[in-house]
CSV table of C-alpha atoms and ligand atoms in Angstrom, one decimal:
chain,number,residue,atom,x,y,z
A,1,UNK,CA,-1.3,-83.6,25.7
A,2,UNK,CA,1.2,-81.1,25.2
A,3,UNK,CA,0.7,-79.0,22.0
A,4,UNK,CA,2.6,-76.4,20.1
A,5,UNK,CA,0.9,-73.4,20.2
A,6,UNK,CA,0.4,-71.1,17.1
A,7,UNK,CA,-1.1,-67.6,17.9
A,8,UNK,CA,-2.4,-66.7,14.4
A,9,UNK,CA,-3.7,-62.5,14.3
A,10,UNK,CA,-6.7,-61.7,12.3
A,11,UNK,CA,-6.1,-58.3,10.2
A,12,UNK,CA,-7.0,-55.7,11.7
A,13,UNK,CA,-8.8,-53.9,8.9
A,14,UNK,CA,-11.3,-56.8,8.1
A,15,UNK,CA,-12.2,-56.5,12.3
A,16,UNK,CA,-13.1,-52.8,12.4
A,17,UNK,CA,-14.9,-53.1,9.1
A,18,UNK,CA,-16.6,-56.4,10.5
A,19,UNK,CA,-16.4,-58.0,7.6
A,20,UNK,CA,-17.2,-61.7,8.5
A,21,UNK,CA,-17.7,-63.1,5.4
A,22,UNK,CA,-13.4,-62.2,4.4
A,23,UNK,CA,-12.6,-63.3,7.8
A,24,UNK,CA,-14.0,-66.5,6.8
A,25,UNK,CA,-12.2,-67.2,4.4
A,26,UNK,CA,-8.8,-66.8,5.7
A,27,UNK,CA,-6.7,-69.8,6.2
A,28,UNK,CA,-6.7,-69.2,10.1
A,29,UNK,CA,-10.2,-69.8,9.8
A,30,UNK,CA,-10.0,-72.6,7.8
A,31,UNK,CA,-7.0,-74.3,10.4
A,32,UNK,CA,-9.4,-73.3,13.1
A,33,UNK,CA,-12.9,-74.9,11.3
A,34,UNK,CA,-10.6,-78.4,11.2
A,35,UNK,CA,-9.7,-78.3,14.9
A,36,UNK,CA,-13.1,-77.5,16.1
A,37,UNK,CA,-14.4,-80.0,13.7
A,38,UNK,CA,-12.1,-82.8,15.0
A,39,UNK,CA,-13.1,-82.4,18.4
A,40,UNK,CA,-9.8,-79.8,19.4
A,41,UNK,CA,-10.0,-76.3,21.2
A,42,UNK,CA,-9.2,-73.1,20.0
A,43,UNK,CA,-9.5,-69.8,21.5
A,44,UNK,CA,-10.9,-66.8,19.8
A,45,UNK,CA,-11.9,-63.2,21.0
A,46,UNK,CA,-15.3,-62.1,21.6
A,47,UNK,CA,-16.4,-58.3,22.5
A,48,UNK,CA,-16.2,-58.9,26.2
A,49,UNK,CA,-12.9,-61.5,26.6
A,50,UNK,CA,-11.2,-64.2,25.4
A,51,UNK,CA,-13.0,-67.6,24.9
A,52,UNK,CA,-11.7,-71.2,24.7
A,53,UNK,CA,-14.4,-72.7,22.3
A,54,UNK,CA,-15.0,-76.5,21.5
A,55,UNK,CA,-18.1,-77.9,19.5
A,56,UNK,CA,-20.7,-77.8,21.9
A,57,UNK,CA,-22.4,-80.8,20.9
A,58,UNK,CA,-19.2,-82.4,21.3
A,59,UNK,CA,-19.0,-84.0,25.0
A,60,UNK,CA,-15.6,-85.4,24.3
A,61,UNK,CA,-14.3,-82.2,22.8
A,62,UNK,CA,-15.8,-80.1,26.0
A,63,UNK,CA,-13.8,-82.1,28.3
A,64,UNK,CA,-11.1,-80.9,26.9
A,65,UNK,CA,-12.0,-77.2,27.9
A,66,UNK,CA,-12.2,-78.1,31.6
A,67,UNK,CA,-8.7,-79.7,31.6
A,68,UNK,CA,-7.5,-77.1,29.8
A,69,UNK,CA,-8.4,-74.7,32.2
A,70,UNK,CA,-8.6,-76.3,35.3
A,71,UNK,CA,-11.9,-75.9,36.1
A,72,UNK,CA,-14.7,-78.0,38.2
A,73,UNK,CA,-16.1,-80.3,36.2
A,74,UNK,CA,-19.5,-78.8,37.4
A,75,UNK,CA,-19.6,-75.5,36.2
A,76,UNK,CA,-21.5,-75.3,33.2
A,77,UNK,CA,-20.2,-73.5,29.9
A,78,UNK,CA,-22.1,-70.5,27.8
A,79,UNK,CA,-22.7,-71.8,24.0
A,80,UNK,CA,-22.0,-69.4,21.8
A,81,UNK,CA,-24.4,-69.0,18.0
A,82,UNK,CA,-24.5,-67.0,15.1
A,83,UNK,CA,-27.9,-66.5,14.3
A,84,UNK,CA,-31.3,-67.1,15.4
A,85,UNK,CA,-31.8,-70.6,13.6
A,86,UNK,CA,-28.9,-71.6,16.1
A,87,UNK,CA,-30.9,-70.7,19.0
A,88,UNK,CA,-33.8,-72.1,17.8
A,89,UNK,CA,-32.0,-75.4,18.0
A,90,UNK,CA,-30.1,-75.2,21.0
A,91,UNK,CA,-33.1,-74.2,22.9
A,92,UNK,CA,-36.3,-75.8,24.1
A,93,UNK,CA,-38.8,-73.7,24.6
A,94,UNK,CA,-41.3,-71.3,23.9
A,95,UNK,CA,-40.0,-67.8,23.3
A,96,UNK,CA,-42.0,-64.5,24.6
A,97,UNK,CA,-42.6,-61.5,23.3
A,98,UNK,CA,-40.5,-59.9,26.3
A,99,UNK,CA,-37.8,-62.1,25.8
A,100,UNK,CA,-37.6,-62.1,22.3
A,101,UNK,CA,-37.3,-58.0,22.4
A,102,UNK,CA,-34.7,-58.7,25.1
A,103,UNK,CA,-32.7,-60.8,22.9
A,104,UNK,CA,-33.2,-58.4,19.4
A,105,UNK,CA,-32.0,-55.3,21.4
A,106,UNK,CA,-28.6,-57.1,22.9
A,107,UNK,CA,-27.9,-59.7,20.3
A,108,UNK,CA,-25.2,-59.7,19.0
A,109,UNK,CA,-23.9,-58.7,22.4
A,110,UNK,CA,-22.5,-59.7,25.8
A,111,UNK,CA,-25.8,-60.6,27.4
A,112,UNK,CA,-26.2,-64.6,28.4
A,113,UNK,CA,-29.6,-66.0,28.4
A,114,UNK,CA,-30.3,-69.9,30.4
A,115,UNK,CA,-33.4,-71.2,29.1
A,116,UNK,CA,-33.9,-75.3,28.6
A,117,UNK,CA,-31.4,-76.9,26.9
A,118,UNK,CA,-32.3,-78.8,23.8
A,119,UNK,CA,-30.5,-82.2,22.9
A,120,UNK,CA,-28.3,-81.1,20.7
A,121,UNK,CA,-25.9,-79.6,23.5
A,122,UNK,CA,-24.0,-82.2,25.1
A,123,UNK,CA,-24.7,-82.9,28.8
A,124,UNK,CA,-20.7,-82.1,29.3
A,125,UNK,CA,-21.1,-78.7,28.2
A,126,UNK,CA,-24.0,-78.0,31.0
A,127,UNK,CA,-22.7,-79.9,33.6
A,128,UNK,CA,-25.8,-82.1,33.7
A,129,UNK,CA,-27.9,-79.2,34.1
A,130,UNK,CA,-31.0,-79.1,32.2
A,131,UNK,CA,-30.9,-75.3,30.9
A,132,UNK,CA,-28.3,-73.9,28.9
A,133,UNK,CA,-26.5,-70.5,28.6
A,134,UNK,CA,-26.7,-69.1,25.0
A,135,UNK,CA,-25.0,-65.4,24.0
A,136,UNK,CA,-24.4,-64.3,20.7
A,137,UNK,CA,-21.5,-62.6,20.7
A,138,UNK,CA,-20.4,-59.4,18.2
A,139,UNK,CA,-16.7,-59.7,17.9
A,140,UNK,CA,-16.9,-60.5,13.6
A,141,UNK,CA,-13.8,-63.1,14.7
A,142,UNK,CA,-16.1,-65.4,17.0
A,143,UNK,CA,-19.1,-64.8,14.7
A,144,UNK,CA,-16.9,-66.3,11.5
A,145,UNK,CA,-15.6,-69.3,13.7
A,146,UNK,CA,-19.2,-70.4,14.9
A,147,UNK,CA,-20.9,-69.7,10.9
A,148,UNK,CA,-17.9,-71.7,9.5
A,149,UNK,CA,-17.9,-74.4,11.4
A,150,UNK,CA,-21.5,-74.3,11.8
A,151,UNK,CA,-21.7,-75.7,15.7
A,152,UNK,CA,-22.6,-73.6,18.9
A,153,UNK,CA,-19.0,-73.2,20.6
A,154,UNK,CA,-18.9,-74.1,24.3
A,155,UNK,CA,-17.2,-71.2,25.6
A,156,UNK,CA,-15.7,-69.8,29.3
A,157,UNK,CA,-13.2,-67.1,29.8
A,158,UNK,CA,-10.0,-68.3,27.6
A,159,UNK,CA,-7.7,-68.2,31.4
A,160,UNK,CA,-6.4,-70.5,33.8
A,161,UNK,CA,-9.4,-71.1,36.3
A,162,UNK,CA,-9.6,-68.5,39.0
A,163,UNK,CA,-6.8,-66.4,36.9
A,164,UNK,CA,-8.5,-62.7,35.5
A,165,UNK,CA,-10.1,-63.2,32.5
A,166,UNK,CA,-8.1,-62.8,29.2
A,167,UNK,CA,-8.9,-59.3,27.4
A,168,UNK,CA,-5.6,-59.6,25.0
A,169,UNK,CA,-4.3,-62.6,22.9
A,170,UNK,CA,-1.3,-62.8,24.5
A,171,UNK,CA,-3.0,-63.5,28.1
A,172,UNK,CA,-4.3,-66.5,26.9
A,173,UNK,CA,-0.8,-67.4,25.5
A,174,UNK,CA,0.3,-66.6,28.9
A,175,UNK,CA,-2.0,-69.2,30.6
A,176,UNK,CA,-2.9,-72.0,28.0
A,177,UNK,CA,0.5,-72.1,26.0
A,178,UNK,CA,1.4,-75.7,25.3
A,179,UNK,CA,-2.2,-76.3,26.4
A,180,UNK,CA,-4.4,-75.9,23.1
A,181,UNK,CA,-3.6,-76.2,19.7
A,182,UNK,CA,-4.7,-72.5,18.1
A,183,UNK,CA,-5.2,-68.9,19.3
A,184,UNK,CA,-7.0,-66.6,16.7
A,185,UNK,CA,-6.1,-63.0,17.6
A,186,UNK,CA,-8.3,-60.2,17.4
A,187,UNK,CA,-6.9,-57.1,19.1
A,188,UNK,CA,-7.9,-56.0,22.9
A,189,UNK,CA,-11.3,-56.6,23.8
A,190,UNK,CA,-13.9,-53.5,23.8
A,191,UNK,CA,-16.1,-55.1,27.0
A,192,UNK,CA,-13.4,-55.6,29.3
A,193,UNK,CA,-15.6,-57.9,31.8
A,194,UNK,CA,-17.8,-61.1,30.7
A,195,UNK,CA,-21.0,-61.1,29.7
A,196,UNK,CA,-24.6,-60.0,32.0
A,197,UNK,CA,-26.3,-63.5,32.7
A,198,UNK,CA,-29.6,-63.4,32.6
A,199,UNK,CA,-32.3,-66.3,33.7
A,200,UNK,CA,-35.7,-65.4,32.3
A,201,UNK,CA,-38.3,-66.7,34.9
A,202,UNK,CA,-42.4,-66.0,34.4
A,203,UNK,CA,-42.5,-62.4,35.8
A,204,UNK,CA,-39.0,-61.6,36.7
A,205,UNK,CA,-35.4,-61.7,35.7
A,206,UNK,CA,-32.8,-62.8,37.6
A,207,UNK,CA,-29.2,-61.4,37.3
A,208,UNK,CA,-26.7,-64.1,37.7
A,209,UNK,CA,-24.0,-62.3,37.1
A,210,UNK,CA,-23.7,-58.7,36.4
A,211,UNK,CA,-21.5,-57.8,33.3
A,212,UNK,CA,-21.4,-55.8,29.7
A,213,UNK,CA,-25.2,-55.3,29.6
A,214,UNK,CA,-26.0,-53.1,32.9
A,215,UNK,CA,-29.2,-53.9,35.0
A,216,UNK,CA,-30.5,-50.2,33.7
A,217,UNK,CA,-30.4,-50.9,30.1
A,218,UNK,CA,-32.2,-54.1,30.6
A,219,UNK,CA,-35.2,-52.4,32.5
A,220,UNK,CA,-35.6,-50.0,29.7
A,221,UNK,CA,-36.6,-52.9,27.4
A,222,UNK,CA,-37.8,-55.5,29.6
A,223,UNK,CA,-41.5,-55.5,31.0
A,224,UNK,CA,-40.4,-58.1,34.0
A,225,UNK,CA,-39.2,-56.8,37.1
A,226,UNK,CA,-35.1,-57.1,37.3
A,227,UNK,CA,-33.6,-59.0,40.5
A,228,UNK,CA,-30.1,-59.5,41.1
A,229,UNK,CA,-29.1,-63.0,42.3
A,230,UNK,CA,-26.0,-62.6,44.7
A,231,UNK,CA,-26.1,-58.6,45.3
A,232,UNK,CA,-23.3,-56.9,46.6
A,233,UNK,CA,-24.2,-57.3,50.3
A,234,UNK,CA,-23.5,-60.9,50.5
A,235,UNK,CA,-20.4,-60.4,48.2
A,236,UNK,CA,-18.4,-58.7,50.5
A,237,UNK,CA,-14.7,-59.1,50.0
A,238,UNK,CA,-13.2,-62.7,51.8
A,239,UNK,CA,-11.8,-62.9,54.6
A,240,UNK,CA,-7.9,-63.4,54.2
A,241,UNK,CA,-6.4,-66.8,53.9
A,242,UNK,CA,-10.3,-68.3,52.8
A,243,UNK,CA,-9.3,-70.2,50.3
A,244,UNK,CA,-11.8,-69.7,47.8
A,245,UNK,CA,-10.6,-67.2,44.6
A,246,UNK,CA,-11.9,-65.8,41.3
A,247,UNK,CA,-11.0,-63.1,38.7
A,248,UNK,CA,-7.4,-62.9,41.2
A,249,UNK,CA,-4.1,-62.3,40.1
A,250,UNK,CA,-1.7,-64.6,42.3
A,251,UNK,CA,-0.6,-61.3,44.3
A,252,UNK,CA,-2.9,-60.3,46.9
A,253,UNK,CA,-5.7,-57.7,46.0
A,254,UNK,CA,-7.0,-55.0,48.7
A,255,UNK,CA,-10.5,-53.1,48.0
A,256,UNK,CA,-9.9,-49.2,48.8
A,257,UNK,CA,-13.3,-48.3,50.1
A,258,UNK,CA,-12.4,-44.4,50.5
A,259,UNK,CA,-11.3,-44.2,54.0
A,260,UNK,CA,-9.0,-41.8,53.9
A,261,UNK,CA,-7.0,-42.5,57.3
A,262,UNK,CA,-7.2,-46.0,56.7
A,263,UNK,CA,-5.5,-46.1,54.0
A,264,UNK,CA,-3.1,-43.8,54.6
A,265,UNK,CA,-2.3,-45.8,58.1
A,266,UNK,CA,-1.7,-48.7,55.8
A,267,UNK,CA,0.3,-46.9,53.3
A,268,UNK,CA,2.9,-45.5,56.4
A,269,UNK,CA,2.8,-48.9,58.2
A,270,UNK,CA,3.8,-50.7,55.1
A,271,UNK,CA,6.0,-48.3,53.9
A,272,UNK,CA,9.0,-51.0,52.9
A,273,UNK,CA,6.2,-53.2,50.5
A,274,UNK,CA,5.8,-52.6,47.1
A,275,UNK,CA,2.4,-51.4,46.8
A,276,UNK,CA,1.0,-50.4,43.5
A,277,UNK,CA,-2.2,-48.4,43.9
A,278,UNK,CA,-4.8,-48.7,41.3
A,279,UNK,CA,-7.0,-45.2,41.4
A,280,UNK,CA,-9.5,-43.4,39.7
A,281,UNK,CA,-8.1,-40.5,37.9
A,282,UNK,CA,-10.0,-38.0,40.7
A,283,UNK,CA,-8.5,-39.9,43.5
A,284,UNK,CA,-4.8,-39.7,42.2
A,285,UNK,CA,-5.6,-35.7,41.0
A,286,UNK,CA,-6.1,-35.4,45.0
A,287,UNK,CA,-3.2,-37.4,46.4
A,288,UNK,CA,-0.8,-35.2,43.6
A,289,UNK,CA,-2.5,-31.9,45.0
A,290,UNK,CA,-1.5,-33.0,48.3
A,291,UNK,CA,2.0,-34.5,47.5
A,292,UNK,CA,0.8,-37.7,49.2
A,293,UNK,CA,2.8,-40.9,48.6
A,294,UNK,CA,3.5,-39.9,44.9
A,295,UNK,CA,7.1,-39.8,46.0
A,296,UNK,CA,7.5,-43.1,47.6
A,297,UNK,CA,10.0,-45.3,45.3
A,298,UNK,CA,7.8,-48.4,46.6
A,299,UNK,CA,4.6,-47.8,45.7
A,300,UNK,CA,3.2,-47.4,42.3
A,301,UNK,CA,0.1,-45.1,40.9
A,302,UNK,CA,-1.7,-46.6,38.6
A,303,UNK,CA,-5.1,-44.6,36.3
A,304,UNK,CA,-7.8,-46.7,35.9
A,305,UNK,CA,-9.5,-43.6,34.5
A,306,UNK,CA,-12.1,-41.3,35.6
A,307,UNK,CA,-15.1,-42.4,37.5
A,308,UNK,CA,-17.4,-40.2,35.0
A,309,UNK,CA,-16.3,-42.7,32.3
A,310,UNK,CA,-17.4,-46.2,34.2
A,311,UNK,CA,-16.9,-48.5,30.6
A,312,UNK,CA,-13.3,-47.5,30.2
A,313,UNK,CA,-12.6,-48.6,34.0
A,314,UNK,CA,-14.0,-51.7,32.7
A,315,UNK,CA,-12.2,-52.2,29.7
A,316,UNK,CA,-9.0,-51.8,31.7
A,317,UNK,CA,-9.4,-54.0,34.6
A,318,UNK,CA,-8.1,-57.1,33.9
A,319,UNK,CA,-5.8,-55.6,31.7
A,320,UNK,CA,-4.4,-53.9,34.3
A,321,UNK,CA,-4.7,-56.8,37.5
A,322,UNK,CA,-3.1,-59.4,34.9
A,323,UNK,CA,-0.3,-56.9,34.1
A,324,UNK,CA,1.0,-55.9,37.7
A,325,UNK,CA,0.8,-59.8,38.0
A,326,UNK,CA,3.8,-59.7,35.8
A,327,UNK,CA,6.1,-57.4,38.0
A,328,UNK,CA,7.2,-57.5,41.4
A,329,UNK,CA,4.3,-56.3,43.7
A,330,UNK,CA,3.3,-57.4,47.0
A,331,UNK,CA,-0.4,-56.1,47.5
A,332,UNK,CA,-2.6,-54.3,44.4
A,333,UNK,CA,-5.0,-51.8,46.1
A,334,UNK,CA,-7.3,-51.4,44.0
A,335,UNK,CA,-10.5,-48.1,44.3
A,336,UNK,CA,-14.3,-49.0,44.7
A,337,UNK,CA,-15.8,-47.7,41.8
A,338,UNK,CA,-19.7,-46.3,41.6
A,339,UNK,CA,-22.2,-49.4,41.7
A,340,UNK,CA,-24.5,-48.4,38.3
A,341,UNK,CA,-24.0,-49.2,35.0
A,342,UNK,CA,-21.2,-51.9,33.9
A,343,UNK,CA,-19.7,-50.5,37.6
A,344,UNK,CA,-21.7,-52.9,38.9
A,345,UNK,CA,-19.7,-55.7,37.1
A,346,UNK,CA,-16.6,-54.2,38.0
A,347,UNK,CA,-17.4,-54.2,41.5
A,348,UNK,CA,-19.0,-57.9,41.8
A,349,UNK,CA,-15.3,-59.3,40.3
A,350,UNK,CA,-13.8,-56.6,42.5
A,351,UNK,CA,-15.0,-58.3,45.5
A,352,UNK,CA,-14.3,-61.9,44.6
A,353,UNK,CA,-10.6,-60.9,44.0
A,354,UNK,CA,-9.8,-58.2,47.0
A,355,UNK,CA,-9.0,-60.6,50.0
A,356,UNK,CA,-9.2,-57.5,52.3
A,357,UNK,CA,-10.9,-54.0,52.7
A,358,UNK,CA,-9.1,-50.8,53.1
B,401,TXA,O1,-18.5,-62.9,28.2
B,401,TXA,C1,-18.6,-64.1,28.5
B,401,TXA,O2,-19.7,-64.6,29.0
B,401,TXA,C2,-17.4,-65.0,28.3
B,401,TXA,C3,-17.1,-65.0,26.8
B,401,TXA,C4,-16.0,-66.0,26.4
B,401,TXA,O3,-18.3,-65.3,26.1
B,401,TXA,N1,-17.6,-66.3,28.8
B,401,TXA,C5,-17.6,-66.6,30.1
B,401,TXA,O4,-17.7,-67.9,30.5
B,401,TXA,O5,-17.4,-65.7,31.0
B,401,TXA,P1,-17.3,-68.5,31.9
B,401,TXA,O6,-17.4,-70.0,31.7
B,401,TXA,O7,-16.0,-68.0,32.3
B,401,TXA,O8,-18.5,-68.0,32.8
B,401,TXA,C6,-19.8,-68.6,32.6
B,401,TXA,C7,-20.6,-68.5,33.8
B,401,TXA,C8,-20.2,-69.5,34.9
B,401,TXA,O9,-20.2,-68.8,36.1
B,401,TXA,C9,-21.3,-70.6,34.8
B,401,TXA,O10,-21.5,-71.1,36.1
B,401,TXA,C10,-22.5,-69.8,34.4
B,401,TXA,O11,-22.0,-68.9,33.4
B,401,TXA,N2,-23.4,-70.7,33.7
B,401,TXA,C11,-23.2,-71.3,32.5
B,401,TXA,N3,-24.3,-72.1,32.2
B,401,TXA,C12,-25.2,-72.0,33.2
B,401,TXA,C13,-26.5,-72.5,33.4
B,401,TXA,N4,-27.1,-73.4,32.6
B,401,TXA,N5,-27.1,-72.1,34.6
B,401,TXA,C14,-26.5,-71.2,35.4
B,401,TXA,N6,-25.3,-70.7,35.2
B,401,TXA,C15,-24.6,-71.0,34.1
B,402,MG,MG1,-14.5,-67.3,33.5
């Protein structure tokens, strides 16, 4: 169906003072408590990005996320609650000491939790799976969508599938305009990348996928020992022309690994492309001290900010890849960042994008 899309923007003032309970009573909210109620989409912010939410317990309404987007109808969506009572009934199962710490000490917060599903999620929103993904996100925007309309929202990234995620309102115009009915604003996300997914198992947990809760902050509170699923070793950047493609802007990305001459082989062979180079702050300090390439008409420098300051190189990357999307650039090189903390979400999208190494 081909809808008119309004973009409506929450006030700024009622976000930073998180004040959910005015939020909820805007008339945005309201419009946005009618589509979700009537089985529509609408996409809302959350701390880490975007989200295109439907009622979770709405299998009719979920399918309407996976057209939307143009995602496989087998990968499962994240349901998204309010409170504890919520996860009480979207779960089945016992909760543990461990896990329940776990969840007190992130919630509300980009961590995602699979545990058995109860029967009130639809099969649609798990892809037949038997566990579920539950997060309870902090943005007071989402919060005020899921209390008012009182249904976990089946949420993925609000972006074409295979696209960056969304961190601004006006990405997701950019990819679902036309597509779903509403857009509640609410400023730049803080995150930057999607939520850590965790799965919980008897004396372990697994990392599915790395994001805004690092592995380090979860060892602090957990007792179980912390394993990471897919690590970095078998996540190496694709080969070029594989087809397969995630968290990609449609112009080619290249992972700068820090060798020197092979990068700047690259940068002299390829002097007639336009290149924009997205560095750390140290990296571009050094290339200025040595006059390299700063001159060159062709290629662009771009700050993703200093590698002492890992969350705001985080905040900025999509930002930034969806962005140089938008102008006229052959390849985006983009620096390897340090592996701890949230760098180790930036690094595990950074490989699915780069289709090379430098
Ligand atoms: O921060 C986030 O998590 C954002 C915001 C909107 O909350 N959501 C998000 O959703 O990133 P999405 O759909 O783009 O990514 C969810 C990931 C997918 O890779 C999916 O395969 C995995 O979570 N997932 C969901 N349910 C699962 C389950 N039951 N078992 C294993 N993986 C699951
Ligand atoms: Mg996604």
């Amino acid at each position: 169906m081909n809808y008119k899309t309004s973009l409506i923007e929450i006030p700024k003032a009622l976000i930073q003072k998180n004040n959910i309970e005015q939020i909820k009573k805007l008339s945005a909210l309201k419009k946005a408590k009618n589509h979700i109620l009537s089985g529509e989409l609408v996409a809302f912010p959350t701390e880490t990005v975007y989200g295109l939410g439907a009622d979770a317990t709405n299998g009719k309404a979920v399918k309407k996320i996976f057209k939307a987007k143009g995602r496989p109808q087998d990968n499962p969506l994240i349901a998204h609650i309010a409170n504890l009572d919520q996860f009480e009934r979207v779960v089945d199962t016992k909760i543990d000491n461990d896990l329940e710490n776990i969840i007190n000490t992130f919630w509300p917060g980009p961590l995602t939790v699979i545990l058995p599903k109860s029967n009130l999620i639809s099969k649609i929103t798990t892809a037949n799976l038997d566990t579920v993904g539950v997060r309870m996100p902090s943005h007071p925007v989402a919060l005020s969508l899921i209390e008012i309309t009182d249904r976990p929202l089946a949420a993925p990234s609000a972006n074409t599938s295979g696209l960056p995620s969304p961190t601004r309102a006006e990405h997701v115009l950019d990819d679902l305009k036309g597509k779903i009915p509403l857009i509640l604003g609410g400023g730049a996300c803080k995150v930057g990348v999607e939520s850590t997914i965790i799965k919980v198992e008897k004396e372990k947990i697994i990392i599915l996928r790395p994001g805004g809760i690092s592995r380090e902050e979860l060892a602090k509170i957990s007792e179980r020992k912390i394993v990471r699923k897919n690590n970095s070793k078998n996540n190496k950047p694709l080969a070029p022309g594989m087809k397969y493609k995630h968290y990609s802007p449609e112009t080619k990305v290249f992972l700068y690994t820090g060798k020197k001459e092979k990068l700047h082989r690259y940068l002299k062979n390829n002097e007639n492309k336009k290149l924009a180079l997205v560095f750390t702050s140290e990296t571009i300090d050094e290339l200025k001290k040595r006059n390299e390439f700063v001159k060159n008409k062709n290629i662009k420098i771009i700050d993703i900010g200093s590698k002492t300051d890992l969350k705001s190189i985080a905040n900025k990357l999509f930002y930034i890849l969806r962005e140089l999307d938008k102008s006229e650039n052959e390849i985006i090189i983009v620096e390897k960042i340090p592996e701890r903390g949230i760098g180790e979400a930036v690094m595990n999208r950074l490989y699915k994008a780069a289709s090379e190494k430098l």
